[in-house]
mmCIF file of C-alpha atoms in Angstrom:
data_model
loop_
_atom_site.group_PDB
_atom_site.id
_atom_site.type_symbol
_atom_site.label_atom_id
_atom_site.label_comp_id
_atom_site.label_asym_id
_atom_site.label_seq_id
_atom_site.Cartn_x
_atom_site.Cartn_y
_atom_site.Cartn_z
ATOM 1 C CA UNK I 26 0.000 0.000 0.000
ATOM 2 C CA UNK I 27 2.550 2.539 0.792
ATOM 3 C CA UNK I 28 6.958 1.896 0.065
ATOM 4 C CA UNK I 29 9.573 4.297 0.733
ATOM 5 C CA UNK I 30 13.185 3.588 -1.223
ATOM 6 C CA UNK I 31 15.802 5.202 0.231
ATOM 7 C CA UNK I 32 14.311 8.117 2.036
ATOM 8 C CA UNK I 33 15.410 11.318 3.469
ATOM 9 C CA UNK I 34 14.025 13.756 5.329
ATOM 10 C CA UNK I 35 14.960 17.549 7.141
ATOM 11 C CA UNK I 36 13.663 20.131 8.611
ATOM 12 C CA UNK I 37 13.940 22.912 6.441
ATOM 13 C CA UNK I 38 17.994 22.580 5.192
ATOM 14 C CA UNK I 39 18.836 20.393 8.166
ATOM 15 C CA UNK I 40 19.089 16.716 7.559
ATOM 16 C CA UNK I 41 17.396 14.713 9.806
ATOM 17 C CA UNK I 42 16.999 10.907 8.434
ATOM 18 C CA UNK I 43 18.068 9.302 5.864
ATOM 19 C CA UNK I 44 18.135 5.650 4.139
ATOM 20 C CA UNK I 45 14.866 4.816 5.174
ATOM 21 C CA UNK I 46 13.584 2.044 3.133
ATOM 22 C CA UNK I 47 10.255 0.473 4.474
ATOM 23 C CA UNK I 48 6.905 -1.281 2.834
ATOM 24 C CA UNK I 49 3.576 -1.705 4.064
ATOM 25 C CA UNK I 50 0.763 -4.069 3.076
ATOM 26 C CA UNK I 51 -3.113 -4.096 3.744
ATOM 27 C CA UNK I 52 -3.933 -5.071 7.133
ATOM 28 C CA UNK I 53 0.104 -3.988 8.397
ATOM 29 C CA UNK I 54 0.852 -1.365 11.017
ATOM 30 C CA UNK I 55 4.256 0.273 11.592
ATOM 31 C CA UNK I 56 5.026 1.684 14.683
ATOM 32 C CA UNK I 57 7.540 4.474 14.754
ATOM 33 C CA UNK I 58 10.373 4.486 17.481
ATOM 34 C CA UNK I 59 12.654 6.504 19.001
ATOM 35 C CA UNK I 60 13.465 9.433 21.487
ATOM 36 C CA UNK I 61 12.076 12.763 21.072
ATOM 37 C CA UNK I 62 13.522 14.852 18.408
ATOM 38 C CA UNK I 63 14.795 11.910 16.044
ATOM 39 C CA UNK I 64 12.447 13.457 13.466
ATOM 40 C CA UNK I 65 9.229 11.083 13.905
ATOM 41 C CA UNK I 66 6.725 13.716 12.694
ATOM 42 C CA UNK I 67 8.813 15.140 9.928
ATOM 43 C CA UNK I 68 8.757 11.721 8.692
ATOM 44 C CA UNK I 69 5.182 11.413 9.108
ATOM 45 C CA UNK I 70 4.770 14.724 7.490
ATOM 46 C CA UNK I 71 6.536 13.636 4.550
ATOM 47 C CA UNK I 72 4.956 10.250 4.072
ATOM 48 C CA UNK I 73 1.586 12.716 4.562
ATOM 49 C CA UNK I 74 2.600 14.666 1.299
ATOM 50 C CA UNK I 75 3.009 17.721 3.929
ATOM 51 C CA UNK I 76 6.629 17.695 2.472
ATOM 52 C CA UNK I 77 8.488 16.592 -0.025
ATOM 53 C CA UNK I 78 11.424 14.236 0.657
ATOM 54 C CA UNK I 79 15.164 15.551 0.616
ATOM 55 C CA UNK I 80 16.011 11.974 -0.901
ATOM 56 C CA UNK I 81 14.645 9.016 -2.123
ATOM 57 C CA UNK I 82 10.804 8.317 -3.235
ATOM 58 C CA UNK I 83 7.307 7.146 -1.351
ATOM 59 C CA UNK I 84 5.400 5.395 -3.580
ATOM 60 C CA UNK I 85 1.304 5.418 -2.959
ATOM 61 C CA UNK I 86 -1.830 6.618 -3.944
ATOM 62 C CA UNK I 87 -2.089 9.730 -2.373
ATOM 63 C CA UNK I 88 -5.971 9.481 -2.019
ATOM 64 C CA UNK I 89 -5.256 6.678 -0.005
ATOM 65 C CA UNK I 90 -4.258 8.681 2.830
ATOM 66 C CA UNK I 91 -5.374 10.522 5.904
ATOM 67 C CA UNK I 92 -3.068 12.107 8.509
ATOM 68 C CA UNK I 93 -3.925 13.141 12.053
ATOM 69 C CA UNK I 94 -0.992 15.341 13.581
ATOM 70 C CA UNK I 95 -0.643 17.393 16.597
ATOM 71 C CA UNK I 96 -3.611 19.643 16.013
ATOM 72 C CA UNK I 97 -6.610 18.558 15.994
ATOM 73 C CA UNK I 98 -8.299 20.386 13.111
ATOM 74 C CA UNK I 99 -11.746 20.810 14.547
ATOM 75 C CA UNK I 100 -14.243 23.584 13.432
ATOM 76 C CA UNK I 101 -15.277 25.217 17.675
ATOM 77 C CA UNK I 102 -18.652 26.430 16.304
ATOM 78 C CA UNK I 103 -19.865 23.648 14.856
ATOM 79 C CA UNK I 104 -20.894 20.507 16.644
ATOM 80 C CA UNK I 105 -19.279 17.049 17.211
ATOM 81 C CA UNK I 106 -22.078 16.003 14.217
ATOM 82 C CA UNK I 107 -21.653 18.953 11.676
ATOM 83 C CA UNK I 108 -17.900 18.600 12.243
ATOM 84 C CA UNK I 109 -18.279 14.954 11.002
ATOM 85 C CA UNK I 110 -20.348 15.136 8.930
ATOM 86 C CA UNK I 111 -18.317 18.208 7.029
ATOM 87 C CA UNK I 112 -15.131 15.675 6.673
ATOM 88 C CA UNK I 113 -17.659 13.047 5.612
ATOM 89 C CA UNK I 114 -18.895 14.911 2.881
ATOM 90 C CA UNK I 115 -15.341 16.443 2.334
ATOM 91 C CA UNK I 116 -13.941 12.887 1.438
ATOM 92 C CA UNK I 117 -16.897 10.947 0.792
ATOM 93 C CA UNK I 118 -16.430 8.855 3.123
ATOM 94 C CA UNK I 119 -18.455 6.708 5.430
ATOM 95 C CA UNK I 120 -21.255 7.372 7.899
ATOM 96 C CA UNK I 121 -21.005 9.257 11.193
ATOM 97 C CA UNK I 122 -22.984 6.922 12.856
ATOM 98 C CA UNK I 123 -20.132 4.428 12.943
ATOM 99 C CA UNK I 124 -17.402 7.190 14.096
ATOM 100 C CA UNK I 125 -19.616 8.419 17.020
ATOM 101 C CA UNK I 126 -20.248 4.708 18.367
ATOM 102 C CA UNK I 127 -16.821 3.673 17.897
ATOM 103 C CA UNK I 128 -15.204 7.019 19.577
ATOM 104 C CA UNK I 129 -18.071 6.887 22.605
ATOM 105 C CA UNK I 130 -19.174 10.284 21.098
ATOM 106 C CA UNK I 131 -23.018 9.222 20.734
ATOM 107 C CA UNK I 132 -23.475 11.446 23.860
ATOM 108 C CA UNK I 133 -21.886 14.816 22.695
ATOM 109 C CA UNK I 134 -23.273 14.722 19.310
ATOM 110 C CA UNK I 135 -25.358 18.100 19.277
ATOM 111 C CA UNK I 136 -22.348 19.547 21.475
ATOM 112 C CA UNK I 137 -19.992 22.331 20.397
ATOM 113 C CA UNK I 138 -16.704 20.976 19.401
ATOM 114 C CA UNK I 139 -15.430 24.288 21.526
ATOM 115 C CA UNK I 140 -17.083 23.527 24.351
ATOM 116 C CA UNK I 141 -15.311 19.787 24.505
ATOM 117 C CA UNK I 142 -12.572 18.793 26.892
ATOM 118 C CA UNK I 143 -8.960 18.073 25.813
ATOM 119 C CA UNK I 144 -10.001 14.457 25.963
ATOM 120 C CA UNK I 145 -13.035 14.288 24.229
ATOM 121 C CA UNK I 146 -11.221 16.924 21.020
ATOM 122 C CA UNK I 147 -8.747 14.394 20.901
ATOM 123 C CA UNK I 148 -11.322 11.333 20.207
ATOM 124 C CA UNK I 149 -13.612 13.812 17.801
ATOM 125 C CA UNK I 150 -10.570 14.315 15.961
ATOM 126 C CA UNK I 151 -9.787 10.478 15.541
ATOM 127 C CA UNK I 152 -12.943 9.947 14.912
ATOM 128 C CA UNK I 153 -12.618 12.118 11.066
ATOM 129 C CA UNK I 154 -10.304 9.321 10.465
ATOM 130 C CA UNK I 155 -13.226 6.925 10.424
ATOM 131 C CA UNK I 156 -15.517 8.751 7.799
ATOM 132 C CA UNK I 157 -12.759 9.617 5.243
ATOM 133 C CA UNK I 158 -12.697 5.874 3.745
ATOM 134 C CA UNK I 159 -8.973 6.177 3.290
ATOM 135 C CA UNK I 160 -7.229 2.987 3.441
ATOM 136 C CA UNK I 161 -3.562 4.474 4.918
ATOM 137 C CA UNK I 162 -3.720 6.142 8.245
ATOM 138 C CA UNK I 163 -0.816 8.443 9.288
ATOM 139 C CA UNK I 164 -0.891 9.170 13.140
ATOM 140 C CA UNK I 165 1.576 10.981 15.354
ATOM 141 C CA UNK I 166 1.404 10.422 18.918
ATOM 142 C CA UNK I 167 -2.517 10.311 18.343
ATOM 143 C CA UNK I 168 -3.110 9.040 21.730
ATOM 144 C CA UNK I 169 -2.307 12.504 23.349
ATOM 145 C CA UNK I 170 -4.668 13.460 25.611
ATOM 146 C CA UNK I 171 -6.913 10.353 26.279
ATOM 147 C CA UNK I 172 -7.782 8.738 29.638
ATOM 148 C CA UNK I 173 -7.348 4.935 29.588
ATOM 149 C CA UNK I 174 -10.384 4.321 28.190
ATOM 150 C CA UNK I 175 -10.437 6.234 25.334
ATOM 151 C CA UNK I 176 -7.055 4.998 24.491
ATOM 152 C CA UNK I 177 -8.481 1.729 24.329
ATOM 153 C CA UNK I 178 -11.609 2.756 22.056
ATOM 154 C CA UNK I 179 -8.686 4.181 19.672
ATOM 155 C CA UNK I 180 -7.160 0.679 19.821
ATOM 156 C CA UNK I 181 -9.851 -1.535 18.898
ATOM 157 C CA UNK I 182 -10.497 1.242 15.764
ATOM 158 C CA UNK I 183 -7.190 0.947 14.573
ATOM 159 C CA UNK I 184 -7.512 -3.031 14.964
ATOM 160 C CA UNK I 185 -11.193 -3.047 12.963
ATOM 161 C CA UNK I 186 -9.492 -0.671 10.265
ATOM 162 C CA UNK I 187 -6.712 -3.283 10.267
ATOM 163 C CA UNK I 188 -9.430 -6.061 10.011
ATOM 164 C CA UNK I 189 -10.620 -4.305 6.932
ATOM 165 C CA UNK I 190 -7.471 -4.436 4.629
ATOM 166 C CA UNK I 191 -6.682 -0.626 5.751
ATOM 167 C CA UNK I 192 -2.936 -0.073 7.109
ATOM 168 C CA UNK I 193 -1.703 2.619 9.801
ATOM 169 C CA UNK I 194 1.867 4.307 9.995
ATOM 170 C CA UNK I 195 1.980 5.805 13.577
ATOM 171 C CA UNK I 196 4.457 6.981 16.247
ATOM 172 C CA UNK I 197 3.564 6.384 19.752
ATOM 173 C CA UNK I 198 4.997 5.163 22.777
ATOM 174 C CA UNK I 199 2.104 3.644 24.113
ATOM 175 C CA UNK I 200 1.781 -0.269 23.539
ATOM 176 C CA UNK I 201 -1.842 -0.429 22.129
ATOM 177 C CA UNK I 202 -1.937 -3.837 22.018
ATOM 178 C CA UNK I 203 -2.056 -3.580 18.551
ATOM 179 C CA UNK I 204 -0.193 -6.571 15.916
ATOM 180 C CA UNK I 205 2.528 -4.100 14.491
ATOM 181 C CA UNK I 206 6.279 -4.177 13.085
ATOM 182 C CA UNK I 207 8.492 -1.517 14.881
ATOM 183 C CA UNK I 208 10.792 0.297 12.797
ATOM 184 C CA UNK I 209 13.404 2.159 15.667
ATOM 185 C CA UNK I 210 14.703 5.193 13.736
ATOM 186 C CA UNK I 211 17.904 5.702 15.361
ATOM 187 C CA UNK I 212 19.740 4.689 13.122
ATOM 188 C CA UNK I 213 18.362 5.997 10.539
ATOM 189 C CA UNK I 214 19.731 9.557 12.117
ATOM 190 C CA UNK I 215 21.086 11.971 9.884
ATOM 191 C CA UNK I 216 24.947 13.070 10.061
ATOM 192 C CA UNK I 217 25.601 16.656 9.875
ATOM 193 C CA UNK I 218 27.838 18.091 7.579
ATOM 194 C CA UNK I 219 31.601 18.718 9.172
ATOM 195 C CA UNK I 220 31.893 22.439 9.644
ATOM 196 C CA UNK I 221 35.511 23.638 8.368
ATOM 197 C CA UNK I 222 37.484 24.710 11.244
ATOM 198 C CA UNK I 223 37.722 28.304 9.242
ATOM 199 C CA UNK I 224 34.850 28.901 8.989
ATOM 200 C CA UNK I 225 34.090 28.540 13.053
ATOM 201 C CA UNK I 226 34.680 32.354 13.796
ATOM 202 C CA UNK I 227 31.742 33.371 11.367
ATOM 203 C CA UNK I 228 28.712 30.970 13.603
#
């Protein structure tokens, strides 16, 4: 569903991994690793088509894919419903009915997204993933925010996506129980260009 050959990745001019090579298949989820700032969500960013790569090539269909990031990309004025229902009919994807059961959001439905806790943002926003119909899901650290509970709603979705031939790319470090290759990125890590010794006065 989704390959990367020989991939790079920066922030802006800096190098930050490189010489990735990784494939996943219907029903596969990867689980990113590796201590903060090793570049998880630039990766994820790329592989989202938020950038491009410095090196290499990801090969997919594009409208394959949804990403959930940091944010969580909710309209305040408009209810947990109209805000589903808007990415529903934004990707033409499935029904809200099935995102508000799975998510526990049944409850909250004709609630203001801005008048939501942390918590419950955080499973709305998951929940978008649900109605897209996109087979690749791209999360990082999607768990942020959720009581126990809710972290194991977002576990059995990810497992009945899985069920369904979709795939998930996500970087987490939370065990969600979840069937899953890890792919550490360590050593993946970029090495910074050698500064000439001349040149040291000028930085």
């Amino acid at each position: 569903m989704i390959e990367g050959r020989d991939v790079s990745v920066g922030r802006g001019s800096v190098p930050v991994l490189e010489g990735l090579n990784f494939t996943l298949s219907a029903g596969e989820a990867l689980v990113l690793r590796g201590p903060n700032g090793i570049g998880k969500t630039t990766l994820l960013r790329t592989l989202a088509g938020l950038q491009a790569p410095s090196a290499g090539e990801i090969l997919c269909d594009r409208d394959a894919l949804a990403y959930a990031g940091h944010a969580d990309g909710l309209k305040l004025t408009l209810t947990v419903a109209e805000n589903l229902t808007f990415w529903a009919k934004v990707f033409g994807g499935g029904t809200i009915e099935t995102a508000l059961e799975a998510f526990n959001l049944g409850g909250l439905r004709d609630r203001a997204a801005g008048g939501l806790s942390a918590g419950q943002k955080r499973r709305l926003s998951l929940a978008r993933l649900t109605v897209t119909g996109r087979e690749i899901w791209i999360l990082d650290e999607p768990t942020v925010s959720l009581d126990a509970a809710s972290v194991q709603l977002f576990a059995q979705a990810i497992r009945a996506h899985l069920a369904a031939g979709g795939a998930a790319i996500m970087a987490t470090h939370i065990d969600l129980g979840v069937e899953g290759r890890l792919l550490d990125l360590a050593p993946f890590k970029a090495k910074l260009p050698e500064i000439d010794a001349d040149d040291g006065g000028f930085l």
